[in-house]
Structure formats: C-alpha cells, structure tokens
C-alpha cells in the first residue's frame, strides 16, 4: 500500500526510510519595510523572514542543526516522520543561513526575481536509492503578506485589477478609464522605484497618460524620442500641462557644456525651472555628458523600439542617464525576438532579467527553440508587472471605436518589371550555390531589397533618371487610387491622404510624378527633413491647408 494511502487511513509509516522522502525548501515571507525618507525617491524595500519548510511544515534552524549534527536521514516534520537526504539537509541549512544574513531586506526587483526563481539557487540532488520520479530539488520561494505593495507586485499588476487614478487639476484634459488605470500603474511603479513599458496600441493615448503622470511629480523630466515626434510632444505638453515649462533640446543653438546645459534647460533658474526637456535618440549620445549630469526624476523613452538593440549608441546612452524612474512607450514591445523585450526592460529596470547572455540561456533559447512552458511561466512572472499592454481590438477600451477598414489593391508587374525581377532571381540562385555563411545571407538580403525596388518602379531599381509614366504596375494602380480620391472631393476641406513608402528615393520619384500627373506639389517628410520643415508640413496638413497629399 502506498504511503499516501496509509496516511489517509491514519496509519503512520516509520520505515523503510526510502518510501517517504520530503521536499526541503527555504521560504521567505515578505512584508513592506517601514518607510525610510532617505530612500523614498529611490524605491521601497521589503523585510523578508526566512525559514526552512519540509512539505510546507516549518522547521526551526535548531532542528536543522541537530539533524545535520546527528547525520540522520529521518526527521520529524509536523505529525509524521520523513526521509531527508543528508546532503540536501546541509544545503538547506546553508541556504537558510545565507538568506538570513544577506537577504533579510530586499528591493522590489530582488523580491520579484526570487518569486520567479530567477536567482539560480535551486540545487537538484540525485539519490540512487530513490527513483527519479521521487527526486525533489532543494529550493527557495517567497510569499507576501496580505497587503501592501509586495502583494500587488507579486500579483503582476494586471490591467483589470488596477484602480483608476484620477488626473490632477494641473492636467488640462480628461483621461479615459483605461488611461487612468495606466496612470495608476505608472504611479505604483514610481512609488517603489521601478520603471515599466506602456505598450498600448498607437492612438490609445500613451502621451497624454504619461503627461498626467509627469505633472504630479517634481521635475525635471527628460523625454527621448525620434525627431519626427518632437513637435508632437511639445504641442501635447503645452496642451495638457501648460503649467510645466517645456524645453526642446535640439538644433545648433542648444548648449552642450555641463554648465551650459543647466542654463540652456533653465534648470539653474530657481524662479523659472525647466520641467520637461525633449531631445532625440540621435542627439542623446552626442550630448550625453551634459544630459547625464542632471539628476532626472523621470526619463521617458518614446518609440522605445529604438532601443531594442542594446548595442546601439542610443541604447547604451539611455542606460547611463540617472533617473528615479524610466518609462518606455511603444506599441510593439516584442516584434521578432525575446531579446528585444530584454533590451527594453533592461533599459528601464537594469538587472531585472540578468545579463543578455544569461537571459538568452535561461529564457530566450528554451522558449523560442523548445517552447519551454516552465521558462515561459517564469518569464511572465518576472515581466508581468512591468509591461502594460492594451490593444484597439479590446472593445472594453473604446466600445464606440469604428472598425479599421483595410483594402488591398493588387497590381500586376509590367513586362519590363517582370524581366528585371526574373534576372535578379536567376542570379541569386547562382550566387547562393557559390556562397555560404554571412556572404550568402548578405547576398539574399541585397537581392530582396532590389526586388522591392523593381516592384516599385524600374527607374527606382536602375537609378538612371528615366521616365516614370507607364512602366510600373504599382505606379499605375497608385494613379488610379489618387484619381478616384481627387474625383470624390479630396482636398476640398473634407479628406486628406498620407502616402507611405519604404524608400526615400521612391518618395522623391513620387513627388515628381504627382506634380507632373496630378498637378499637386506634395510635400515629402523623411529622415532628412529639418525639424522646422517637419512642423510646418504637419501643421499645414492637419489644418487642411496646402497639398491634400503628404
């Protein structure tokens, strides 16, 4: 009869010893530490009481020491005797002593890492007398008291359980219900000295939510974003938080010396300090000495996919900025690989996910290559509190939001395009047989780029300045669409259209073609457009002035 069946019948089993083997753990119970005004800005701490447990029965340190000294493998746990491997008993006591000495007071990140089992203390002990299915590793776990920030953090801060935080009177606007939950999430993380990634879909109001958070915290705050959205941040700050002084740090007139930076930002002026400073990812590495000399309250990383590659200059510069809290804003927290999630979260909470190498070994490779469910669960525990993701597909957010209508317009290649396309494919097949490794991959990528250019227009691929009319099926279809839009009244105050292209060269060709075919001087916004020109183009387009096409 199995030990469990005997226990159910009230029969206590004393031996043989190998039939009863218990799981030994070191368990911590965390509760919020008393407030420390000196550390308030830099995060709260938790007090952790460590104890040893055998099958969830507490075992005192004295009992562990006596059992280890006696060299016994049989000990009393609650109302029954259990078999404990002597080596496992020794390791449990060592873990308990280490945790009591070194981990009785922990920061929020360390609490979460322990809860997720991310600190690598688990030790698997193999006993040749016990079948593999009865092996039980020694380990540790951490639980929380019934209230306080520790419980909320370990629960993962799910969106549906967040309370709505109301915006202050200094915020000129009204947040939607889900934005107020986002505001509460930001405020909670700030209260424990942590950052996070707000990953709402584009159009759900990440900028307004963030400004509602910034206006309630003493500055200065730094916003780092692409040049294309600098004007939007400046305009939104003036709209929602007019009481905050907003400064754009960009252009030839900016001051970059340490002392000059303070004066340029207005931070040295006690009567008129700068509350929000806006700069770009491109400028941040160049002016890092000046920007890192300021003790920022909040650093906001808008379009945070710009730092998803941790080795770029911008990503390295972001990590050197001192701040009480760092927030990442992006609609795409993970696009291709889990390493992108690591890069973004490591930028806002350094060390949370360990080093890039360790993260790849413990999480990315097991999950991406082997669909490891246990690794995925541990990663969710670690990251859930720090990524708040809402999508437009969730009708609970905006029930009256109209459906997005997408129509695919198919185009057929012209004979010239098809001939050029086939030539590239044929040459690629020949090159692929002769090359290998990175050389082969590079040739494939180059061929894919050229095929895209051919599909756009032969003049784009050949770069020969030849005529545009009638040589591209894609351009012909574009003309049909634009003609239909113009015929229905586009440009007469009601409708306007944005035209996107992946290539700057094709955008310039489109400008020439639209002017010649439709008589429209369409402005072209691209990476090389100056900030002043960008702002003028966007303002005119939104006001319904000038060209109906941008």
Coordinates of C-alpha atoms in Angstrom, one line a residue:
X1 CA 0.0 0.0 0.0
X2 CA 1.3 3.4 -0.9
X3 CA 2.4 5.9 1.9
X4 CA -0.3 8.3 0.9
X5 CA -3.0 5.6 1.3
X6 CA -1.6 4.6 4.7
X7 CA -1.6 8.2 5.8
X8 CA -5.3 8.6 4.6
X9 CA -6.2 5.7 6.9
X10 CA -4.5 7.2 9.9
X11 CA -1.5 4.8 9.8
X12 CA 1.8 6.4 10.5
X13 CA 4.7 5.0 8.4
X14 CA 8.1 4.9 10.1
X15 CA 10.0 2.8 7.5
X16 CA 11.5 1.5 5.5
X17 CA 13.0 5.0 5.1
X18 CA 13.2 5.1 1.3
X19 CA 9.4 5.1 0.9
X20 CA 9.0 8.6 2.5
X21 CA 11.0 11.4 1.0
X22 CA 10.2 15.1 1.5
X23 CA 10.9 18.3 -0.4
X24 CA 13.0 20.8 1.5
X25 CA 12.6 24.5 0.8
X26 CA 13.8 27.7 2.2
X27 CA 10.8 30.0 2.2
X28 CA 10.6 33.8 2.7
X29 CA 7.7 35.8 3.8
X30 CA 7.9 39.4 2.7
X31 CA 6.2 42.5 4.0
X32 CA 6.6 46.2 3.4
X33 CA 9.5 47.7 5.3
X34 CA 9.0 50.8 7.4
X35 CA 9.2 54.0 5.3
X36 CA 12.7 55.5 5.1
X37 CA 12.6 59.1 4.0
X38 CA 16.2 58.9 2.9
X39 CA 15.3 56.2 0.3
X40 CA 11.9 57.3 -0.6
X41 CA 12.9 58.6 -4.0
X42 CA 14.9 55.6 -4.9
X43 CA 12.5 52.8 -4.1
X44 CA 11.0 50.9 -1.3
X45 CA 12.3 47.8 0.4
X46 CA 10.7 44.7 1.8
X47 CA 11.5 42.8 5.0
X48 CA 11.8 39.1 4.5
X49 CA 11.6 36.5 7.2
X50 CA 13.3 33.2 6.1
X51 CA 12.5 29.8 7.3
X52 CA 13.0 26.2 6.3
X53 CA 10.0 24.0 5.5
X54 CA 9.5 20.4 4.8
X55 CA 6.4 19.7 2.9
X56 CA 5.2 23.2 3.9
X57 CA 5.8 22.4 7.6
X58 CA 8.1 25.0 9.2
X59 CA 11.3 23.6 10.6
X60 CA 13.4 25.7 13.0
X61 CA 17.1 26.4 12.4
X62 CA 17.8 24.5 15.6
X63 CA 16.1 21.4 14.3
X64 CA 18.1 21.6 11.1
X65 CA 21.3 21.9 13.0
X66 CA 20.5 18.9 15.3
X67 CA 19.5 16.7 12.4
X68 CA 22.7 17.7 10.5
X69 CA 24.9 17.1 13.5
X70 CA 23.4 13.7 14.1
X71 CA 23.9 12.8 10.5
X72 CA 20.4 11.3 10.4
X73 CA 18.2 11.0 7.3
X74 CA 15.0 10.7 9.2
X75 CA 13.4 13.7 11.0
X76 CA 10.1 14.7 12.4
X77 CA 8.0 17.1 10.3
X78 CA 4.7 18.1 11.9
X79 CA 2.9 14.9 12.8
X80 CA 4.9 12.5 10.7
X81 CA 8.4 11.2 10.0
X82 CA 10.1 12.0 6.7
X83 CA 13.3 11.0 5.0
X84 CA 15.7 13.8 4.2
X85 CA 18.9 13.3 2.2
X86 CA 21.8 14.4 4.5
X87 CA 23.4 16.4 1.7
X88 CA 20.1 18.1 1.0
X89 CA 19.7 18.9 4.6
X90 CA 23.1 20.5 4.7
X91 CA 22.4 22.6 1.7
X92 CA 19.1 23.7 3.1
X93 CA 20.7 25.0 6.3
X94 CA 23.4 26.8 4.3
X95 CA 20.8 28.4 2.1
X96 CA 18.8 29.5 5.2
X97 CA 21.9 31.0 6.8
X98 CA 22.8 32.8 3.6
X99 CA 19.4 34.2 3.1
X100 CA 19.0 35.4 6.7
X101 CA 22.4 37.1 6.5
X102 CA 22.2 38.6 3.0
X103 CA 18.5 38.8 2.0
X104 CA 16.5 39.9 5.0
X105 CA 15.9 43.3 3.4
X106 CA 15.3 43.4 -0.3
X107 CA 14.4 45.8 -3.0
X108 CA 11.4 45.3 -5.3
X109 CA 13.4 43.8 -8.2
X110 CA 15.1 41.3 -5.9
X111 CA 11.8 40.3 -4.4
X112 CA 10.3 39.6 -7.8
X113 CA 13.4 37.7 -9.0
X114 CA 13.2 35.4 -6.0
X115 CA 9.4 34.9 -6.5
X116 CA 10.1 33.8 -10.1
X117 CA 13.0 31.5 -9.1
X118 CA 15.4 33.6 -11.3
X119 CA 18.4 33.7 -9.0
X120 CA 19.7 30.2 -9.7
X121 CA 19.8 28.8 -6.1
X122 CA 17.9 25.6 -6.9
X123 CA 20.1 22.6 -6.4
X124 CA 19.0 19.2 -7.7
X125 CA 20.1 16.3 -5.6
X126 CA 20.0 12.8 -7.0
X127 CA 19.6 9.9 -4.6
X128 CA 20.5 6.5 -6.1
X129 CA 18.1 4.8 -3.6
X130 CA 15.1 6.8 -4.9
X131 CA 13.5 6.5 -8.4
X132 CA 13.8 9.7 -10.5
X133 CA 10.1 10.5 -10.2
X134 CA 10.5 11.0 -6.4
X135 CA 13.5 13.3 -6.7
X136 CA 12.7 16.7 -5.2
X137 CA 15.1 19.6 -5.6
X138 CA 16.1 21.9 -2.7
X139 CA 15.0 25.4 -3.5
X140 CA 13.5 28.6 -2.2
X141 CA 10.3 30.5 -2.7
X142 CA 8.9 33.8 -1.5
X143 CA 5.4 34.7 -0.5
X144 CA 3.9 38.0 0.6
X145 CA 1.8 39.4 3.4
X146 CA -1.9 40.1 2.6
X147 CA -1.5 43.7 1.9
X148 CA 1.0 46.4 0.7
X149 CA 3.0 46.9 -2.4
X150 CA 4.7 43.5 -2.2
X151 CA 1.4 41.6 -2.7
X152 CA 0.4 43.9 -5.6
X153 CA 3.8 43.4 -7.3
X154 CA 3.8 39.7 -7.0
X155 CA 0.2 39.6 -8.4
X156 CA 1.6 41.0 -11.6
X157 CA -0.4 44.3 -11.7
X158 CA -3.0 43.0 -14.2
X159 CA -4.8 45.8 -16.0
X160 CA -8.3 44.5 -14.9
X161 CA -7.3 44.8 -11.3
X162 CA -5.8 48.3 -11.4
X163 CA -7.7 51.1 -9.7
X164 CA -8.3 54.2 -11.7
X165 CA -6.1 57.1 -10.6
X166 CA -7.7 60.5 -11.3
X167 CA -5.7 63.1 -13.1
X168 CA -4.7 66.2 -11.0
X169 CA -6.1 69.7 -11.5
X170 CA -2.8 70.7 -13.2
X171 CA -3.6 68.3 -16.1
X172 CA -5.8 70.1 -18.6
X173 CA -7.8 67.3 -20.0
X174 CA -9.8 64.2 -19.1
X175 CA -8.4 60.7 -19.3
X176 CA -10.4 57.7 -20.4
X177 CA -10.9 54.9 -17.9
X178 CA -8.1 52.7 -19.3
X179 CA -5.8 55.7 -19.3
X180 CA -6.5 56.2 -15.6
X181 CA -5.6 52.6 -15.0
X182 CA -2.4 53.3 -16.9
X183 CA -1.7 56.3 -14.7
X184 CA -2.3 54.3 -11.6
X185 CA 0.2 51.7 -12.9
X186 CA 2.9 54.3 -13.5
X187 CA 2.3 55.9 -10.1
X188 CA 2.6 52.5 -8.4
X189 CA 5.9 51.7 -10.1
X190 CA 7.2 55.1 -9.2
X191 CA 6.3 54.6 -5.6
X192 CA 8.6 51.5 -5.4
X193 CA 11.3 53.0 -7.5
X194 CA 10.7 50.9 -10.7
X195 CA 10.2 51.6 -14.3
X196 CA 7.9 50.0 -16.9
X197 CA 6.9 49.7 -20.5
X198 CA 3.5 51.1 -21.5
X199 CA 2.7 49.1 -24.7
X200 CA -0.7 50.4 -25.7
X201 CA -1.6 50.4 -29.4
X202 CA -0.9 53.6 -31.3
X203 CA -3.8 56.0 -30.8
X204 CA -4.8 54.9 -27.3
X205 CA -3.2 58.0 -25.7
X206 CA 0.2 57.0 -24.3
X207 CA 1.5 60.6 -24.4
X208 CA -1.5 62.0 -22.5
X209 CA -1.3 59.3 -19.9
X210 CA 2.4 59.9 -19.4
X211 CA 2.0 63.7 -19.1
X212 CA -0.7 63.2 -16.5
X213 CA 1.9 61.2 -14.6
X214 CA 4.7 63.7 -15.0
X215 CA 2.6 66.7 -13.9
X216 CA 2.2 65.1 -10.5
X217 CA 5.9 64.6 -9.9
X218 CA 8.6 67.3 -9.3
X219 CA 10.9 67.6 -12.3
X220 CA 13.0 67.7 -14.2
X221 CA 11.7 65.1 -16.6
X222 CA 13.5 64.0 -19.9
X223 CA 11.7 62.8 -22.9
X224 CA 13.8 61.0 -25.6
X225 CA 12.0 60.4 -28.9
X226 CA 12.6 60.3 -32.6
X227 CA 12.8 63.7 -34.3
X228 CA 9.5 63.1 -36.1
X229 CA 7.5 63.3 -32.8
X230 CA 9.4 66.0 -31.0
X231 CA 6.9 68.6 -32.2
X232 CA 4.0 66.3 -31.1
X233 CA 5.5 66.0 -27.6
X234 CA 6.0 69.8 -27.4
X235 CA 2.4 70.5 -28.6
X236 CA 0.9 67.9 -26.3
X237 CA 2.8 69.2 -23.3
X238 CA 1.6 72.7 -23.9
X239 CA -2.0 71.4 -24.4
X240 CA -2.3 69.1 -21.4
X241 CA 0.3 70.5 -18.9
X242 CA 0.6 74.3 -19.7
X243 CA 1.8 74.9 -16.2
X244 CA 5.0 73.0 -16.9
X245 CA 7.9 74.7 -18.7
X246 CA 8.8 72.5 -21.7
X247 CA 12.2 72.9 -23.5
X248 CA 13.3 71.2 -26.7
X249 CA 17.0 70.3 -26.6
X250 CA 17.8 70.2 -30.3
X251 CA 19.4 72.2 -33.0
X252 CA 22.6 74.2 -33.5
X253 CA 21.7 76.7 -30.8
X254 CA 21.5 74.2 -27.9
X255 CA 24.1 74.4 -25.2
X256 CA 26.1 71.3 -24.6
X257 CA 28.7 72.1 -21.9
X258 CA 27.9 70.9 -18.4
X259 CA 27.2 74.3 -17.0
X260 CA 25.7 75.5 -20.3
X261 CA 23.4 72.5 -20.3
X262 CA 21.9 73.6 -17.0
X263 CA 21.5 77.1 -18.2
X264 CA 20.1 76.0 -21.5
X265 CA 17.5 73.9 -19.9
X266 CA 16.6 76.6 -17.4
X267 CA 17.3 74.3 -14.5
X268 CA 19.7 76.8 -12.9
X269 CA 16.9 79.4 -12.8
X270 CA 15.1 78.8 -9.5
X271 CA 12.3 81.1 -10.4
X272 CA 11.7 79.5 -13.8
X273 CA 13.0 75.9 -14.0
X274 CA 12.5 73.6 -16.9
X275 CA 10.1 70.8 -16.0
X276 CA 10.2 68.8 -19.3
X277 CA 13.2 68.5 -21.6
X278 CA 12.6 66.9 -25.0
X279 CA 15.5 65.5 -27.1
X280 CA 16.1 62.9 -29.7
X281 CA 17.8 59.4 -29.8
X282 CA 20.2 60.7 -32.4
X283 CA 21.3 63.6 -30.2
X284 CA 21.4 61.8 -26.9
X285 CA 24.8 60.0 -27.4
X286 CA 26.4 63.3 -28.6
X287 CA 25.2 65.3 -25.6
X288 CA 25.4 62.5 -23.1
X289 CA 27.9 64.3 -20.8
X290 CA 25.6 67.2 -20.4
X291 CA 22.4 65.2 -20.1
X292 CA 23.8 62.6 -17.7
X293 CA 24.9 65.5 -15.4
X294 CA 21.3 66.1 -14.5
X295 CA 19.5 64.1 -11.8
X296 CA 16.3 63.4 -13.7
X297 CA 13.1 62.5 -11.9
X298 CA 11.7 60.6 -14.9
X299 CA 13.2 59.6 -18.2
X300 CA 10.6 58.7 -20.9
X301 CA 11.7 56.7 -23.9
X302 CA 9.0 57.2 -26.6
X303 CA 9.0 54.8 -29.5
X304 CA 11.1 52.6 -27.3
X305 CA 11.7 50.1 -30.2
X306 CA 14.6 52.5 -30.9
X307 CA 16.5 50.8 -28.0
X308 CA 15.5 47.2 -28.7
X309 CA 19.1 46.7 -29.9
X310 CA 21.0 47.1 -26.7
X311 CA 24.3 47.6 -28.5
X312 CA 23.4 50.8 -30.3
X313 CA 24.8 54.2 -29.2
X314 CA 21.3 55.4 -28.2
X315 CA 20.6 52.3 -26.1
X316 CA 23.9 52.5 -24.3
X317 CA 23.4 56.2 -23.7
X318 CA 19.9 55.6 -22.2
X319 CA 21.5 53.3 -19.6
X320 CA 23.8 56.0 -18.4
X321 CA 21.1 58.5 -17.7
X322 CA 20.4 58.8 -13.9
X323 CA 16.7 58.8 -13.1
X324 CA 14.4 57.9 -10.3
X325 CA 12.1 56.2 -12.8
X326 CA 12.4 55.3 -16.5
X327 CA 9.4 54.6 -18.7
X328 CA 9.3 53.1 -22.1
X329 CA 6.4 53.8 -24.5
X330 CA 5.9 51.6 -27.5
X331 CA 3.1 49.8 -29.4
X332 CA 5.4 46.8 -30.2
X333 CA 7.2 45.5 -27.1
X334 CA 8.4 42.4 -28.9
X335 CA 8.5 42.3 -32.7
X336 CA 10.8 39.5 -33.6
X337 CA 12.8 38.1 -30.7
X338 CA 12.6 38.0 -26.9
X339 CA 16.0 39.7 -26.8
X340 CA 14.1 42.9 -27.8
X341 CA 12.0 42.6 -24.6
X342 CA 15.2 42.1 -22.6
X343 CA 16.7 45.3 -24.1
X344 CA 13.7 47.5 -23.4
X345 CA 13.1 46.2 -19.8
X346 CA 16.8 46.3 -19.0
X347 CA 16.8 49.9 -20.1
X348 CA 14.1 50.8 -17.6
X349 CA 14.9 48.3 -14.8
X350 CA 18.6 47.4 -15.1
X351 CA 19.4 43.9 -13.9
X352 CA 15.8 42.7 -13.7
X353 CA 16.3 39.9 -16.3
X354 CA 20.0 39.4 -15.7
X355 CA 22.7 39.8 -18.3
X356 CA 21.9 39.4 -22.0
X357 CA 23.8 36.1 -22.1
X358 CA 22.0 34.7 -19.0
X359 CA 18.7 35.8 -20.4
X360 CA 19.4 34.1 -23.7
X361 CA 20.3 30.8 -21.9
X362 CA 17.5 30.8 -19.3
X363 CA 14.6 32.2 -21.3
X364 CA 15.1 33.1 -24.9
X365 CA 16.6 29.9 -26.2
X366 CA 14.3 27.5 -24.2
X367 CA 11.2 29.4 -25.2
X368 CA 11.9 30.2 -28.8
X369 CA 13.6 26.9 -29.7
X370 CA 11.9 24.4 -27.5
X371 CA 8.6 26.1 -26.4
X372 CA 9.6 25.5 -22.7
X373 CA 6.4 26.2 -20.7
X374 CA 8.3 26.4 -17.4
X375 CA 10.7 29.1 -18.7
X376 CA 7.8 31.0 -20.2
X377 CA 5.9 30.9 -16.9
X378 CA 8.9 32.2 -15.0
X379 CA 9.4 35.0 -17.6
X380 CA 5.8 36.0 -17.3
X381 CA 6.2 36.3 -13.5
X382 CA 9.2 38.5 -13.9
X383 CA 7.9 40.8 -16.6
X384 CA 4.1 41.0 -16.0
X385 CA 4.3 44.0 -13.6
X386 CA 6.4 46.0 -16.0
X387 CA 4.6 45.6 -19.3
X388 CA 1.1 47.1 -19.6
X389 CA -0.4 46.1 -23.0
X390 CA -3.8 47.2 -24.3
X391 CA -5.0 46.9 -28.0
X392 CA -7.7 48.6 -30.0
X393 CA -9.2 45.2 -30.6
X394 CA -10.3 45.2 -27.0
X395 CA -13.8 46.7 -27.2
X396 CA -13.8 47.3 -23.5
X397 CA -11.4 50.2 -24.0
X398 CA -13.2 52.1 -26.7
X399 CA -16.6 50.4 -27.4
X400 CA -17.5 53.1 -29.9
X401 CA -14.3 53.0 -31.9
X402 CA -15.1 52.2 -35.6
X403 CA -13.6 49.2 -37.3
X404 CA -10.4 49.8 -39.2
X405 CA -11.0 49.2 -42.9
X406 CA -8.2 47.8 -44.9
X407 CA -8.4 47.3 -48.6
X408 CA -5.6 45.6 -50.6
X409 CA -5.1 47.0 -54.1
X410 CA -3.4 44.4 -56.2
X411 CA -1.0 45.4 -59.0
X412 CA 0.5 43.4 -61.9
X413 CA 4.1 43.8 -62.9
X414 CA 4.7 45.2 -66.3
X415 CA 6.7 43.2 -68.8
X416 CA 9.8 45.3 -68.1
X417 CA 9.4 44.8 -64.3
X418 CA 8.9 41.0 -64.7
X419 CA 12.0 40.7 -66.9
X420 CA 14.2 42.6 -64.3
X421 CA 12.6 40.6 -61.5
X422 CA 13.5 37.3 -63.1
X423 CA 17.1 38.4 -63.8
X424 CA 17.6 39.1 -60.1
X425 CA 16.1 35.8 -59.1
X426 CA 18.2 33.8 -61.6
X427 CA 21.4 35.5 -60.5
X428 CA 20.5 34.9 -56.8
X429 CA 20.2 31.1 -57.4
X430 CA 23.6 31.0 -59.0
X431 CA 25.2 33.1 -56.2
X432 CA 23.5 31.0 -53.4
X433 CA 25.3 27.9 -54.7
X434 CA 28.7 29.6 -54.7
X435 CA 28.5 31.3 -51.3
X436 CA 27.9 30.3 -47.8
X437 CA 27.6 31.8 -44.3
X438 CA 27.3 35.5 -43.9
X439 CA 28.3 36.2 -47.5
X440 CA 25.3 34.2 -48.7
X441 CA 22.9 35.8 -46.2
X442 CA 24.1 39.2 -47.3
X443 CA 23.6 38.4 -51.0
X444 CA 20.0 37.3 -50.2
X445 CA 19.2 40.5 -48.3
X446 CA 20.6 42.6 -51.1
X447 CA 18.5 40.7 -53.7
X448 CA 15.3 41.1 -51.6
X449 CA 15.9 44.9 -51.5
X450 CA 16.4 45.1 -55.2
X451 CA 13.3 43.0 -55.9
X452 CA 11.3 45.5 -53.8
X453 CA 12.8 48.4 -55.8
X454 CA 11.9 46.7 -59.1
X455 CA 8.3 46.2 -57.9
X456 CA 8.2 50.0 -57.1
X457 CA 9.5 51.1 -60.5
X458 CA 12.3 50.2 -62.9
X459 CA 13.6 53.7 -62.6
X460 CA 13.9 53.2 -58.8
X461 CA 15.9 50.0 -59.3
X462 CA 18.1 51.2 -62.2
X463 CA 18.6 54.7 -60.7
X464 CA 19.0 56.0 -64.3
X465 CA 16.7 59.0 -64.2
X466 CA 14.5 57.5 -66.9
X467 CA 10.8 58.3 -67.4
X468 CA 8.2 57.2 -64.9
X469 CA 4.9 57.1 -66.9
X470 CA 3.6 53.6 -67.9
X471 CA 6.4 51.4 -66.7
X472 CA 5.2 50.2 -63.3
X473 CA 2.1 48.3 -62.5
X474 CA 2.3 49.6 -58.9
X475 CA 2.5 53.2 -60.0
X476 CA -0.3 52.7 -62.4
X477 CA -2.5 51.4 -59.6
X478 CA -1.4 54.3 -57.4
X479 CA -2.6 56.8 -60.1
X480 CA -6.0 55.1 -60.2
X481 CA -6.4 55.4 -56.5
X482 CA -5.3 59.0 -56.3
X483 CA -7.6 59.9 -59.3
X484 CA -10.6 58.3 -57.5
X485 CA -9.8 60.2 -54.3
X486 CA -9.5 63.5 -56.1
X487 CA -12.7 62.9 -58.0
X488 CA -14.6 62.4 -54.8
X489 CA -13.5 65.8 -53.4
X490 CA -10.2 65.0 -51.7
X491 CA -8.5 68.3 -50.8
X492 CA -11.7 70.4 -50.5
X493 CA -11.6 70.6 -46.7
X494 CA -13.1 67.1 -46.0
X495 CA -10.5 64.4 -46.8
X496 CA -6.7 64.2 -47.0
X497 CA -4.4 61.3 -47.6
X498 CA -1.0 60.1 -46.4
X499 CA 1.2 58.2 -48.8
X500 CA 3.9 55.9 -47.3
X501 CA 7.0 54.4 -49.0
X502 CA 9.8 52.4 -47.6
X503 CA 12.4 54.1 -49.7
X504 CA 13.4 57.8 -49.7
X505 CA 14.4 57.5 -53.4
X506 CA 10.9 56.3 -54.3
X507 CA 9.4 59.2 -52.3
X508 CA 11.3 61.7 -54.4
X509 CA 10.2 60.0 -57.6
X510 CA 6.6 60.1 -56.4
X511 CA 6.9 63.8 -55.7
X512 CA 8.0 64.4 -59.3
X513 CA 5.3 62.1 -60.7
X514 CA 2.4 63.6 -58.6
X515 CA 3.4 67.1 -59.7
X516 CA 3.5 66.1 -63.4
X517 CA 0.5 63.8 -63.5
X518 CA -1.9 65.4 -61.0
X519 CA -0.6 69.0 -60.7
X520 CA 0.0 68.7 -56.9
X521 CA 3.1 69.8 -55.1
X522 CA 3.0 67.1 -52.4
X523 CA 5.5 67.7 -49.5
X524 CA 7.7 64.8 -48.6
X525 CA 8.6 64.2 -44.9
X526 CA 11.6 61.9 -44.4
X527 CA 14.5 61.4 -42.1
X528 CA 16.5 64.2 -43.6
X529 CA 13.7 66.8 -43.2
X530 CA 14.6 69.6 -40.7
X531 CA 12.6 70.0 -37.5
X532 CA 11.2 73.3 -38.7
X533 CA 10.1 71.9 -42.0
X534 CA 8.6 68.9 -40.3
X535 CA 6.5 71.0 -38.0
X536 CA 5.3 73.2 -40.9
X537 CA 4.3 70.2 -43.0
X538 CA 2.4 68.5 -40.2
X539 CA 0.6 71.8 -39.1
X540 CA -0.5 72.6 -42.7
X541 CA -1.7 69.1 -43.4
X542 CA -3.7 68.9 -40.1
X543 CA -5.2 72.3 -40.8
X544 CA -6.3 71.3 -44.2
X545 CA -4.0 73.8 -46.0
X546 CA -1.9 73.2 -49.0
X547 CA -1.5 69.8 -50.7
X548 CA -4.1 67.2 -50.0
X549 CA -1.4 64.5 -50.2
X550 CA 1.6 64.2 -47.8

